[in-house]
Amino acid sequence: MDAGTRRARAAEVVAALPRAEKIALVSGKDMWHLEPIASAGVPPLMLTDGPHGIRKASGDGAGVDLAASVPATCFPPAATLASSWDPVLAAEVGVAIGEEARSLGVAVVLGPGLNLKRHPACGRNFEYFSEDPLLAGKMAAGLVRGIQSAGIGACLKHFALNNQEHERMTTDVIVDERTARELYLRGFEIAIREGKPWTVMCAYNRVNGVYCSDSRWLLTGVLREEWGFDGLVMSDWGAVNDRVAGLRAGLDLEMPSSSGTNDPTIESEIEGGALAESELDAAARRVVELQLRAMPARGRVGSFDVDGHHALARRVAAESAVLLTNDGILPLEPAGRMAVIGAFARTPRYQGAGSSQIVPTRLESLMDALAARGLAESTRYAPGYSLPDSEPDEAVIAEAARVAHSADTVVLMVGLPEPYESEGFDRADLRLPEQHEQLIEAICAANPRTVVVLSNGAPVEMPWADRPAAILEAYLGGQAGGAALADVLFGDREPGGRLPETFPLAQSDLLADRNFPGAPRQVQYRENLYVGYRQFVTTGEPVRFPFGHGRSYTTFELGEARLSASIVDAGEHVTLSVPLRNTGERDGSTVVQVYVSPLGENLHRPERELRTFSKVRLQANSETRVEFELGPDAFSVWDVQSHSWQIVGGGYEILAGFSSADIRTKARLVVRSEFALCEGARPVRLIAEDEEFERLLGRPVPDPEPVRPFTRNSTLGEVSETALGRQLRAVIRGQISKQFGGSGETSAVTERMLESVVTQMPLRSLVSMGGGRVSWKTLDAIVEALNGRWLVAVGRLVRRD
């Protein structure tokens, strides 16, 4: 069924439904399903978490227990996959995820997530791609295309500006229009235009005072009218602030089911004329369109290629491993005595924590992989730290140092244990656990032939970086990460990754750190465009490892860059051609990165920005010519006066290299354009002070919303300063623990995540996610009581509506 036929059929179905059924359609049936349409023969459609695999709840599929899900391939998460800089590889992963979803009866995979990495301490960064919107958008588009090639829908999330976990359900992101467009929305725009996802998920947070679920500017103006998105917009789970405002804004589907609690309000608003029935019809039509679109895949439920997908996960992990330093020790020789230090070698940290947790079809550790290679007898092991918390223990370090001293080479596995990064909370700092840092120092002192392997979902500080013989950033390798690591260490595969984010020398070096996670209920993006490498290439400050960095087991050289023209008019394309040679004795790959740098202009703009890239594989001692097409996007900025992309005329350097700091060749280009950026968008400093930030915003900087008086959007943490609030919070905490831990005792990281989720939960969630047990009338009475207005509270309860 083509799009036009599907849309017409959906309109027919909706036109035949009574209003009550249309209202029911725009809310879920339960936690993971959409309402069926008996009159049209449409069964319930299932959605499920799945950024890097399928997390389908066991049993009837309606549960939320993170540990009780059907086994599926756990691919490396987005932070790892992005390190491959390979959208084609991302599409391969997407195809496999789509096949598994289809085999398990899942119609829509809730992923990928592509929120920009504003700050490395965001607890959910492992689930996102990059600090650069071009790389993030291209990788997300590849994953979407792959998933949807299997007849399964993908869901881009979390739209938009959800760049931290702290107060994610209520915080107000204060951001200027140009920064929002050029950084935080740009990746979504690329993924929408190139990937054409079936669905988009709105975020919890507010943007400039408006909840994303209520924002017509975001959900209709930008997404549909500007970018041409023709799919369905759903809420994140519990993200709906005002269901009627959401329908007006373009929020089609509320998830999960609100158990009918919003239905009377929608009905009365239509009756009163405040909500047009056509707005309800539009949302219901898009729900039906999604159901019709997913129906062909329903008849293909079955099995998937478990071994083939595991092999793909292994290849992806190797392609994404980033060799940060190497004095020549890598690749290792299998002969000799090896010591493997670190509990991660036996208990791998292979994925992030939270809603994306996958129950893998199998799990391979590094020690498993060494045994499979026949190296178990020549390898000694010491844990070096305990899991999950890695509490300081000098005796454990001393024993590990003795093992390391007696070995010819040491592989030392360190990183961030599970409780350090997760959905629901942000990291307190960028340091490794103290035990891990002390272990690195001790092992490197005991044996200088030490290879440090990092297992983490986001950048860490490395004051010890000059001590090991090599550092390999493995990120989170998925279920086959242990075997992939052995492949890389012994040279069966090269480390194919390049950093998708900057590793700073220190957290305090980051401009974004000045306003992270922000004030209560508000965060101000005063660093504007200067996020990640954009900051450091502009200021010239040193970093530990730059964006795009990564070494190979061979060497590459770039020849002279040449342009197809030296002068172009605005809107014209130009071709960049660069010779690339593998000068080493091994086959290998590299990523040629092209940045554009404006010359001699008084324009508020980063020194250089990534505009295109290519992953290239070359045989030893061979050469190729890499060509790139640069179009209008490469020279455009967002103009806040015309609210549109405009091409800035003048001189540019087109830079080609192997990282944001490693530029090997350049060419000059003149772009002819009469556009001049309006003066209001030119701050003097990279961190905008009050007057500059007001000029960027075009209005006064708003004060954070006060905590008192309490409202429907007050959090359980905020109301816990009252006796009634503490009792309420304790009850909700107990109920959620039962829901999420139904299969048994929950892990330490899950407990911490749940604690954060409950603390940050707005009171309205008691209604929207309460299964019909709490009405809006009851909630409003609770709010009055929390504010000390007990008589008013009683009056609300006894009043007949």
Coordinates of C-alpha atoms in Angstrom, one line a residue, residues 112-122 125 128-138 140 156-165 171-192 200-203 205-208 212 217-218 222-223 226-227 510-517 523-535 604 606 609 611 638 645 686-687 693 696-697:
P112 CA 17.7 5.7 17.7
G113 CA 18.4 8.5 20.2
L114 CA 20.4 11.4 18.7
N115 CA 20.4 14.2 21.3
L116 CA 23.6 16.2 21.0
K117 CA 26.3 15.6 23.6
R118 CA 26.4 19.1 25.1
H119 CA 28.3 17.8 28.1
P120 CA 30.2 14.6 28.6
A121 CA 28.7 14.1 32.0
C122 CA 25.1 13.5 30.7
N125 CA 25.4 9.9 26.5
Y128 CA 23.5 9.1 21.8
F129 CA 25.9 9.5 18.9
S130 CA 28.0 12.7 18.9
E131 CA 28.8 16.2 19.9
D132 CA 28.5 17.1 16.2
P133 CA 25.1 17.2 14.6
L134 CA 26.3 16.2 11.1
L135 CA 27.9 12.9 12.4
A136 CA 24.9 12.3 14.7
G137 CA 22.4 12.9 11.9
K138 CA 24.1 10.8 9.3
A140 CA 21.0 8.0 12.9
L156 CA 13.8 9.3 16.5
K157 CA 14.2 10.5 20.0
H158 CA 14.2 12.6 22.2
F159 CA 12.9 15.7 20.3
A160 CA 14.3 18.0 21.4
L161 CA 17.2 19.5 23.5
N162 CA 17.1 16.7 26.0
N163 CA 20.8 17.0 26.8
Q164 CA 20.9 15.9 30.5
E165 CA 19.2 13.6 32.8
T171 CA 13.8 21.5 33.3
D172 CA 13.4 24.5 31.0
V173 CA 16.2 24.8 28.4
I174 CA 16.9 28.4 27.7
V175 CA 18.6 28.6 24.3
D176 CA 18.9 31.1 21.5
E177 CA 17.3 30.4 18.2
R178 CA 20.5 30.1 16.1
T179 CA 22.2 27.7 18.5
A180 CA 19.1 25.5 18.7
R181 CA 18.9 25.4 14.9
E182 CA 22.6 24.9 14.1
L183 CA 23.4 22.4 16.8
Y184 CA 20.5 20.8 18.7
L185 CA 17.9 20.5 15.9
R186 CA 20.3 20.0 13.0
G187 CA 21.0 16.3 13.6
F188 CA 17.3 15.6 13.8
E189 CA 16.8 17.5 10.5
I190 CA 19.4 15.4 8.8
A191 CA 17.9 12.2 10.1
I192 CA 14.4 13.2 9.2
V200 CA 9.4 10.7 16.3
M201 CA 9.3 10.8 20.1
C202 CA 9.0 14.1 21.9
A203 CA 11.2 14.8 24.9
N205 CA 11.8 18.9 29.0
R206 CA 10.7 22.4 28.2
V207 CA 12.3 24.6 25.6
N208 CA 12.1 28.3 26.3
C212 CA 8.1 19.7 24.1
W217 CA 6.6 25.3 17.0
L218 CA 8.6 22.0 17.4
V222 CA 9.6 22.7 12.5
L223 CA 9.1 19.0 12.2
E226 CA 9.7 22.8 7.5
W227 CA 11.2 19.4 7.4
L510 CA 34.4 22.9 29.1
L511 CA 32.4 26.1 28.5
A512 CA 29.1 24.1 28.9
D513 CA 30.3 23.1 32.4
R514 CA 29.5 26.6 33.7
N515 CA 25.8 25.9 33.2
F516 CA 25.5 22.1 33.7
P517 CA 23.2 20.8 35.0
V523 CA 19.4 25.4 32.4
Q524 CA 20.8 28.2 30.3
Y525 CA 22.9 27.3 27.2
R526 CA 25.1 30.4 27.5
E527 CA 28.0 28.7 25.7
N528 CA 25.7 28.9 22.6
L529 CA 27.5 27.4 19.5
Y530 CA 30.8 26.6 21.4
V531 CA 30.1 22.9 22.3
G532 CA 32.7 20.2 22.0
Y533 CA 35.4 20.7 19.4
R534 CA 33.7 23.9 18.3
Q535 CA 34.9 25.4 21.5
H604 CA 30.0 34.9 15.4
P606 CA 33.2 28.5 15.4
E609 CA 33.0 22.9 11.6
R611 CA 30.8 19.5 6.8
W638 CA 20.7 30.2 10.7
W645 CA 19.1 29.2 6.6
L686 CA 31.9 32.6 24.0
I687 CA 30.1 32.4 27.4
F693 CA 22.5 36.3 26.4
L696 CA 21.0 36.3 21.7
L697 CA 17.6 35.3 23.0

